Short mmCIF file of C-alpha atoms in Angstrom, two decimals:
data_model
loop_
_atom_site.label_atom_id
_atom_site.label_comp_id
_atom_site.label_asym_id
_atom_site.label_seq_id
_atom_site.Cartn_x
_atom_site.Cartn_y
_atom_site.Cartn_z
CA UNK M 14 158.84 -32.50 76.44
CA UNK M 15 161.46 -31.41 75.00
CA UNK M 16 162.03 -28.15 72.67
CA UNK M 17 160.87 -30.30 69.68
CA UNK M 18 158.07 -31.01 70.47
CA UNK M 19 157.31 -28.56 72.61
CA UNK M 20 157.91 -27.56 69.83
CA UNK M 21 155.11 -29.12 66.99
CA UNK M 22 153.22 -29.37 69.26
CA UNK M 23 152.28 -24.37 69.14
CA UNK M 24 152.79 -25.18 65.07
CA UNK M 25 150.26 -27.57 64.80
CA UNK M 26 147.72 -25.31 67.95
CA UNK M 27 148.42 -22.27 65.58
CA UNK M 28 147.84 -24.14 62.18
CA UNK M 29 144.56 -25.17 63.32
CA UNK M 30 143.66 -22.36 64.84
CA UNK M 31 144.49 -19.94 61.30
CA UNK M 32 141.25 -18.73 60.34
CA UNK M 33 142.15 -18.28 56.74
CA UNK M 34 144.26 -18.87 53.64
CA UNK M 35 147.00 -16.23 53.66
CA UNK M 36 146.45 -16.82 57.46
CA UNK M 37 148.28 -20.74 56.50
CA UNK M 38 150.02 -19.00 54.40
CA UNK M 39 151.91 -17.14 56.58
CA UNK M 40 152.72 -19.83 59.50
CA UNK M 41 153.87 -21.68 56.36
CA UNK M 42 156.21 -19.43 55.82
CA UNK M 43 157.36 -18.77 59.20
CA UNK M 44 157.98 -22.79 59.69
CA UNK M 45 159.08 -24.39 56.82
CA UNK M 46 160.63 -21.12 53.99
CA UNK M 47 163.60 -20.27 53.65
CA UNK M 48 164.41 -18.38 56.79
CA UNK M 49 161.78 -20.72 58.88
CA UNK M 50 162.10 -22.01 62.20
CA UNK M 51 161.90 -25.55 60.67
CA UNK M 52 164.53 -24.81 58.18
CA UNK M 53 166.77 -23.20 60.73
CA UNK M 54 166.99 -26.63 62.27
CA UNK M 55 167.55 -28.71 59.61
CA UNK M 56 170.24 -26.37 58.61
CA UNK M 57 171.84 -27.88 62.23
CA UNK M 58 171.94 -30.42 61.44
CA UNK M 59 175.06 -30.38 59.09
CA UNK M 60 177.06 -29.04 61.65
CA UNK M 61 176.06 -32.12 64.88
CA UNK M 62 178.55 -34.05 65.74
CA UNK M 63 177.72 -38.05 64.61
CA UNK M 64 175.68 -38.74 67.67
CA UNK M 65 173.70 -36.66 67.59
CA UNK M 66 172.85 -36.11 63.59
CA UNK M 67 170.85 -39.35 64.38
CA UNK M 68 169.80 -38.63 67.85
CA UNK M 69 168.06 -34.91 66.31
CA UNK M 70 168.07 -35.90 63.01
CA UNK M 71 164.68 -38.15 63.24
CA UNK M 72 163.11 -35.45 65.86
CA UNK M 73 163.28 -32.53 63.24
CA UNK M 74 162.54 -34.64 59.73
CA UNK M 75 159.38 -35.48 61.38
CA UNK M 76 159.26 -31.96 63.32
CA UNK M 77 158.54 -30.74 59.73
CA UNK M 78 157.05 -33.87 58.24
CA UNK M 79 154.08 -32.82 61.61
CA UNK M 80 153.62 -29.09 60.13
CA UNK M 81 153.71 -30.13 56.70
CA UNK M 82 151.58 -32.50 56.84
CA UNK M 83 149.28 -30.01 59.08
CA UNK M 84 149.33 -27.62 56.25
CA UNK M 85 148.27 -29.83 53.85
CA UNK M 86 145.21 -30.79 56.04
CA UNK M 87 144.35 -26.64 57.43
CA UNK M 88 144.56 -25.73 53.72
CA UNK M 89 142.42 -28.52 52.16
CA UNK M 90 139.46 -27.37 54.77
CA UNK M 91 139.43 -23.94 54.89
CA UNK M 92 138.56 -24.35 50.70
CA UNK M 93 136.20 -26.54 51.06
CA UNK M 94 134.22 -24.60 53.42
CA UNK M 95 135.52 -21.16 51.39
CA UNK M 96 133.95 -22.78 47.79
CA UNK M 97 130.62 -24.12 50.47
CA UNK M 98 129.59 -20.81 52.06
CA UNK M 99 130.53 -19.04 47.86
CA UNK M 100 128.20 -22.68 46.65
CA UNK M 101 125.49 -21.47 49.32
CA UNK M 102 125.64 -17.56 48.05
CA UNK M 103 125.25 -18.49 44.31
CA UNK M 104 122.38 -20.34 44.02
CA UNK M 105 121.25 -20.13 40.26
CA UNK M 106 116.73 -19.46 39.67
CA UNK M 107 115.74 -21.77 37.12
CA UNK M 108 113.05 -19.01 37.36
CA UNK M 109 115.17 -16.59 36.10
CA UNK M 110 114.54 -15.99 31.81
CA UNK M 111 118.00 -16.12 29.87
CA UNK M 112 120.35 -14.03 29.07
CA UNK M 113 119.01 -13.35 25.07
CA UNK M 114 121.36 -15.42 22.53
CA UNK M 115 122.62 -13.38 19.44
CA UNK M 116 120.81 -14.34 16.31
CA UNK M 117 120.76 -13.60 13.29
CA UNK M 118 117.35 -13.28 10.59
CA UNK M 119 115.71 -13.54 7.50
CA UNK M 120 116.38 -11.18 4.27
CA UNK M 121 112.83 -9.46 3.48
CA UNK M 122 114.10 -10.97 -0.45
CA UNK M 123 114.37 -14.44 0.77
CA UNK M 124 111.09 -13.92 3.13
CA UNK M 125 109.37 -12.98 -0.27
CA UNK M 126 110.56 -15.51 -2.04
CA UNK M 127 109.13 -17.81 1.19
CA UNK M 128 105.50 -16.18 1.03
CA UNK M 129 104.85 -16.37 -3.34
CA UNK M 130 106.30 -19.91 -2.90
CA UNK M 131 103.20 -20.62 0.15
CA UNK M 132 100.84 -18.88 -2.12
CA UNK M 133 101.39 -20.19 -5.68
CA UNK M 134 101.49 -23.50 -4.09
CA UNK M 135 97.96 -23.26 -2.24
CA UNK M 136 96.98 -22.61 -6.38
CA UNK M 137 98.66 -25.71 -7.80
CA UNK M 138 101.82 -24.02 -9.27
CA UNK M 139 105.62 -25.59 -8.50
CA UNK M 140 108.61 -23.90 -7.43
CA UNK M 141 110.79 -24.42 -11.18
CA UNK M 142 115.16 -23.26 -11.28
CA UNK M 143 117.28 -22.90 -13.70
CA UNK M 144 121.37 -21.99 -15.00
CA UNK M 145 121.97 -18.99 -13.89
CA UNK M 146 124.50 -19.24 -16.30
CA UNK M 147 122.42 -18.83 -20.05
CA UNK M 148 123.36 -19.72 -23.60
CA UNK M 149 121.44 -17.37 -26.16
CA UNK M 150 118.56 -18.74 -27.30
CA UNK M 151 117.31 -19.78 -23.68
CA UNK M 152 117.11 -16.41 -22.83
CA UNK M 153 116.10 -14.24 -26.35
CA UNK M 154 115.35 -16.97 -29.46
CA UNK M 155 113.47 -19.08 -27.99
CA UNK M 156 111.98 -16.13 -26.03
CA UNK M 157 110.60 -14.91 -29.82
CA UNK M 158 113.57 -12.02 -28.82
CA UNK M 159 114.72 -10.86 -32.68
CA UNK M 160 118.11 -9.48 -33.44
CA UNK M 161 118.20 -6.23 -33.53
CA UNK M 162 116.27 -6.33 -29.69
CA UNK M 163 117.41 -3.82 -27.20
CA UNK M 164 117.69 -6.46 -24.47
CA UNK M 165 120.72 -7.98 -26.76
CA UNK M 166 122.27 -4.96 -26.70
CA UNK M 167 126.27 -4.97 -24.49
CA UNK M 168 124.89 -2.01 -22.52
CA UNK M 169 121.97 -3.94 -20.72
CA UNK M 170 123.27 -7.38 -20.56
CA UNK M 171 126.61 -9.18 -19.31
CA UNK M 172 128.11 -11.86 -21.84
CA UNK M 173 130.88 -13.87 -21.20
CA UNK M 174 133.60 -14.08 -23.66
CA UNK M 175 132.51 -16.15 -26.92
CA UNK M 176 133.29 -20.18 -27.29
CA UNK M 177 131.85 -21.36 -30.08
CA UNK M 178 130.25 -20.88 -33.81
CA UNK M 179 126.73 -19.35 -33.71
CA UNK M 180 124.12 -17.29 -31.76
CA UNK M 181 122.84 -19.77 -29.47
CA UNK M 182 126.90 -20.27 -27.79
CA UNK M 183 126.76 -17.44 -26.11
CA UNK M 184 126.96 -17.25 -22.87
CA UNK M 185 125.60 -14.26 -20.64
CA UNK M 186 123.29 -14.01 -17.51
CA UNK M 187 120.13 -14.42 -17.81
CA UNK M 188 117.97 -11.08 -17.55
CA UNK M 189 115.43 -12.84 -16.74
CA UNK M 190 113.73 -16.39 -15.30
CA UNK M 191 111.64 -16.79 -18.36
CA UNK M 192 114.38 -19.54 -19.64
CA UNK M 193 112.78 -21.63 -16.46
CA UNK M 194 110.24 -21.39 -18.37
CA UNK M 195 112.10 -22.69 -21.88
CA UNK M 196 113.56 -25.27 -20.15
CA UNK M 197 110.69 -26.47 -18.74
CA UNK M 198 108.24 -26.40 -21.23
CA UNK M 199 110.61 -28.69 -22.63
CA UNK M 200 110.75 -31.23 -20.45
CA UNK M 201 107.79 -31.55 -19.02
CA UNK M 202 104.77 -32.29 -21.39
CA UNK M 203 100.95 -30.39 -20.31
CA UNK M 204 99.85 -29.47 -18.48
CA UNK M 205 102.16 -26.69 -16.35
CA UNK M 206 101.80 -24.52 -13.92
CA UNK M 207 105.02 -23.18 -12.42
CA UNK M 208 106.52 -20.14 -10.60
CA UNK M 209 109.93 -19.26 -11.52
CA UNK M 210 111.43 -16.99 -8.94
CA UNK M 211 115.60 -16.21 -9.05
CA UNK M 212 118.23 -13.48 -8.59
CA UNK M 213 118.50 -12.15 -12.86
CA UNK M 214 121.10 -10.26 -14.50
CA UNK M 215 121.51 -6.65 -15.86
CA UNK M 216 123.54 -3.79 -16.44
CA UNK M 217 121.52 -1.28 -14.67
CA UNK M 218 121.68 0.51 -11.35
CA UNK M 219 120.08 3.53 -9.10
CA UNK M 220 118.10 3.80 -6.00
CA UNK M 221 115.10 0.80 -7.93
CA UNK M 222 117.64 -0.64 -10.26
CA UNK M 223 120.63 -3.08 -9.62
CA UNK M 224 122.71 -4.96 -12.19
CA UNK M 225 121.65 -8.23 -9.62
CA UNK M 226 118.16 -8.33 -8.41
CA UNK M 227 115.64 -11.13 -8.13
CA UNK M 228 112.74 -11.86 -9.90
CA UNK M 229 109.54 -14.09 -10.52
CA UNK M 230 108.16 -15.33 -13.09
CA UNK M 231 104.48 -17.86 -13.78
CA UNK M 232 103.55 -19.99 -16.17
CA UNK M 233 100.63 -21.94 -17.66
CA UNK M 234 100.15 -23.89 -19.46
CA UNK M 235 97.06 -26.41 -20.68
CA UNK M 236 94.06 -26.67 -23.38
CA UNK M 237 91.64 -23.55 -22.95
CA UNK M 238 93.60 -21.76 -21.59
CA UNK M 239 92.72 -17.25 -22.02
CA UNK M 240 92.90 -13.46 -20.37
CA UNK M 241 90.36 -13.92 -18.04
CA UNK M 242 92.27 -16.80 -16.23
CA UNK M 243 95.50 -14.82 -16.28
CA UNK M 244 93.71 -11.62 -14.42
CA UNK M 245 92.00 -14.00 -11.86
CA UNK M 246 95.36 -15.62 -11.42
CA UNK M 247 96.99 -12.07 -10.37
CA UNK M 248 94.26 -10.62 -8.46
CA UNK M 249 94.41 -13.88 -6.23
CA UNK M 250 97.73 -13.75 -5.70
CA UNK M 251 98.15 -9.91 -4.86
CA UNK M 252 95.50 -10.46 -2.15
CA UNK M 253 96.41 -13.15 -0.51
CA UNK M 254 100.18 -11.24 -1.20
CA UNK M 255 98.95 -7.67 0.29
CA UNK M 256 96.46 -9.61 2.59
CA UNK M 257 93.93 -7.02 1.38
CA UNK M 258 90.75 -8.34 -0.75
CA UNK M 259 90.64 -4.32 -1.48
CA UNK M 260 93.32 -4.97 -4.72
CA UNK M 261 91.66 -3.08 -8.14
CA UNK M 262 93.72 -4.42 -11.49
CA UNK M 263 93.71 -2.51 -14.71
CA UNK M 264 95.39 -4.24 -17.35
CA UNK M 265 96.76 -1.82 -20.47
CA UNK M 266 97.92 -3.36 -24.33
CA UNK M 267 102.11 -3.48 -24.32
CA UNK M 268 104.36 -5.62 -26.00
CA UNK M 269 106.43 -7.67 -24.92
CA UNK M 270 108.18 -10.41 -27.59
CA UNK M 271 107.28 -13.55 -25.80
CA UNK M 272 103.68 -12.80 -25.15
CA UNK M 273 100.95 -12.03 -27.37
CA UNK M 274 98.27 -10.44 -26.97
CA UNK M 275 100.24 -8.79 -24.15
CA UNK M 276 99.83 -6.47 -20.40
CA UNK M 277 101.05 -4.48 -18.43
CA UNK M 278 99.08 -4.67 -14.62
CA UNK M 279 98.73 -1.48 -12.61
CA UNK M 280 97.10 -1.16 -8.84
CA UNK M 281 95.67 1.02 -7.07
CA UNK M 282 97.08 2.02 -4.25
CA UNK M 283 96.46 5.59 -2.17
CA UNK M 284 99.97 7.55 0.08
CA UNK M 285 99.63 7.67 3.66
CA UNK M 286 103.00 8.77 5.35
CA UNK M 287 105.13 9.39 2.27
CA UNK M 288 104.19 5.04 2.34
CA UNK M 289 102.76 3.90 -0.69
CA UNK M 290 99.78 1.64 0.84
CA UNK M 291 98.33 -0.97 -1.88
CA UNK M 292 94.53 -1.29 -2.34
CA UNK M 293 91.61 0.58 -3.49
CA UNK M 294 90.86 1.91 -6.97
CA UNK M 295 92.79 3.90 -8.90
CA UNK M 296 90.36 5.87 -10.68
CA UNK M 297 89.37 7.67 -6.98
CA UNK M 298 90.40 10.61 -5.24
CA UNK M 299 93.28 9.79 -2.53
CA UNK M 300 94.14 7.11 -5.42
CA UNK M 301 96.10 6.27 -8.04
CA UNK M 302 97.14 3.41 -10.38
CA UNK M 303 100.73 2.29 -9.97
CA UNK M 304 102.38 -0.40 -12.94
CA UNK M 305 102.89 -3.12 -10.94
CA UNK M 306 104.02 -6.12 -13.52
CA UNK M 307 104.40 -8.19 -16.97
CA UNK M 308 102.08 -10.53 -17.81
CA UNK M 309 99.89 -11.75 -21.62
CA UNK M 310 99.26 -15.19 -23.81
CA UNK M 311 102.16 -17.29 -24.05
CA UNK M 312 103.29 -16.28 -27.70
CA UNK M 313 102.30 -19.23 -30.18
CA UNK M 314 105.99 -19.52 -31.66
CA UNK M 315 107.62 -19.47 -28.31
CA UNK M 316 104.70 -22.84 -27.21
CA UNK M 317 106.01 -23.89 -30.80
CA UNK M 318 109.82 -23.23 -30.45
CA UNK M 319 109.54 -25.56 -27.76
CA UNK M 320 108.44 -28.66 -29.31
CA UNK M 321 104.56 -27.85 -29.09
CA UNK M 322 101.29 -27.57 -31.21
CA UNK M 323 99.86 -24.31 -30.03
CA UNK M 324 96.59 -25.53 -31.89
CA UNK M 325 96.43 -27.52 -28.57
CA UNK M 326 98.09 -25.77 -26.17
CA UNK M 327 97.69 -22.04 -24.26
CA UNK M 328 99.43 -20.69 -21.73
CA UNK M 329 99.77 -17.33 -19.60
CA UNK M 330 102.68 -15.85 -17.83
CA UNK M 331 103.06 -13.37 -15.72
CA UNK M 332 106.66 -11.44 -14.43
CA UNK M 333 107.14 -9.36 -10.76
CA UNK M 334 110.58 -8.11 -9.19
CA UNK M 335 110.57 -9.80 -5.74
CA UNK M 336 112.89 -6.46 -4.57
CA UNK M 337 109.58 -4.06 -5.20
CA UNK M 338 106.54 -6.25 -3.94
CA UNK M 339 109.34 -6.23 -0.90
CA UNK M 340 109.48 -2.55 -0.53
CA UNK M 341 106.07 -2.52 -1.59
CA UNK M 342 103.99 -4.83 0.88
CA UNK M 343 107.21 -3.12 4.16
CA UNK M 344 108.08 -0.02 2.68
CA UNK M 345 111.16 0.25 1.79
CA UNK M 346 112.53 2.65 -0.67
CA UNK M 347 116.06 2.48 -1.91
CA UNK M 348 116.60 -1.60 -3.87
CA UNK M 349 120.52 -0.19 -2.53
CA UNK M 350 119.96 -1.41 0.98
CA UNK M 351 118.75 -4.39 0.08
CA UNK M 352 122.67 -6.10 -0.83
CA UNK M 353 124.54 -3.61 1.21
CA UNK M 354 124.18 -6.01 3.94
CA UNK M 355 124.00 -3.33 6.93
CA UNK M 356 123.26 -5.73 9.90
CA UNK M 357 120.75 -2.28 11.13
CA UNK M 358 118.44 -2.52 7.85
CA UNK M 359 117.89 -6.14 8.52
CA UNK M 360 117.90 -5.44 12.01
CA UNK M 361 114.42 -3.90 10.91
CA UNK M 362 113.75 -4.82 8.66
CA UNK M 363 114.84 -8.80 9.05
CA UNK M 364 112.03 -12.02 9.71
CA UNK M 365 112.69 -14.62 12.82
CA UNK M 366 113.40 -17.86 11.27
CA UNK M 367 110.37 -19.58 12.65
CA UNK M 368 108.32 -17.07 11.38
CA UNK M 369 107.49 -19.17 8.57
CA UNK M 370 104.65 -17.76 5.70
CA UNK M 371 101.02 -19.45 5.60
CA UNK M 372 97.92 -18.82 4.63
CA UNK M 373 96.90 -19.88 7.48
CA UNK M 374 98.55 -17.99 10.42
CA UNK M 375 98.90 -15.01 7.49
CA UNK M 376 101.77 -15.39 5.15
CA UNK M 377 103.85 -11.80 6.85
CA UNK M 378 103.72 -13.06 10.10
#
């Protein structure tokens, strides 16, 4: 056996015996690297005579190709064995629960809006919407609010620059969702039974007031409507919302330009561990009355302003702050936190996206 053939047999045997990828790499460098034994033979071809080169050249090149192929084959075998061992040792247990994925939550205001829609839908009310940028006529004049009323003052209402002549052209951010009632009465023939939830704007800011807040108003227009219908509707709504039958209302005479007669609606509550719990009679020991919403029979002038005959059609209306309802039901004490966007607050008070309110399953489930 020639020296080259013996060298080839020795290298192939060493390569076949390599136990890991590090050993294979060391053998490759020792044989085929810049200072490797096979590389040295290849470099020696330049100093040979033509006859010697013709005789030794094929043997040396054959050595290099054989060693290269042996290294590649052994490396592939070792990599395959390493992968098999890794797969065998890292099996996935499909019975284990998946890692919890980050998820958002439903804002309490959105949750309460959905609760209100569910409650009133069960009573036959539809949800009506309207523009948040209103004109003076829909926001004030049609609702029988006089020119001298404080609500029209700049310190209470956000006005846009005047763009035309006449008060009806003056645009503003709506101060209540009552313009939706006006638009509905003008566009839809009675009988009407709607709620109008949405954002409203007033120039006010403290722990219980913000420049932008949410309101829901209700409107019923039909024949023969009276205060008894109003009281029953409010009792049914509040019992469903606060999920208790122990709701006692007190209606106090009040004044609103768009209703006559008008009433402030108080509800009984008790203080428990620093939190107001709605329920019970406000005159009982340990209880008190809390003003919750405003209501009344729709003023004849408002009905006439919408093109309806007030001698034929009557109705009632009411309005309450959605944010205030959320604070009372879910134990929040500062309205400003609703708009801070604090993820910690939302994680504590937020609702799961699949917690859809239903009367059968629990309105605040």
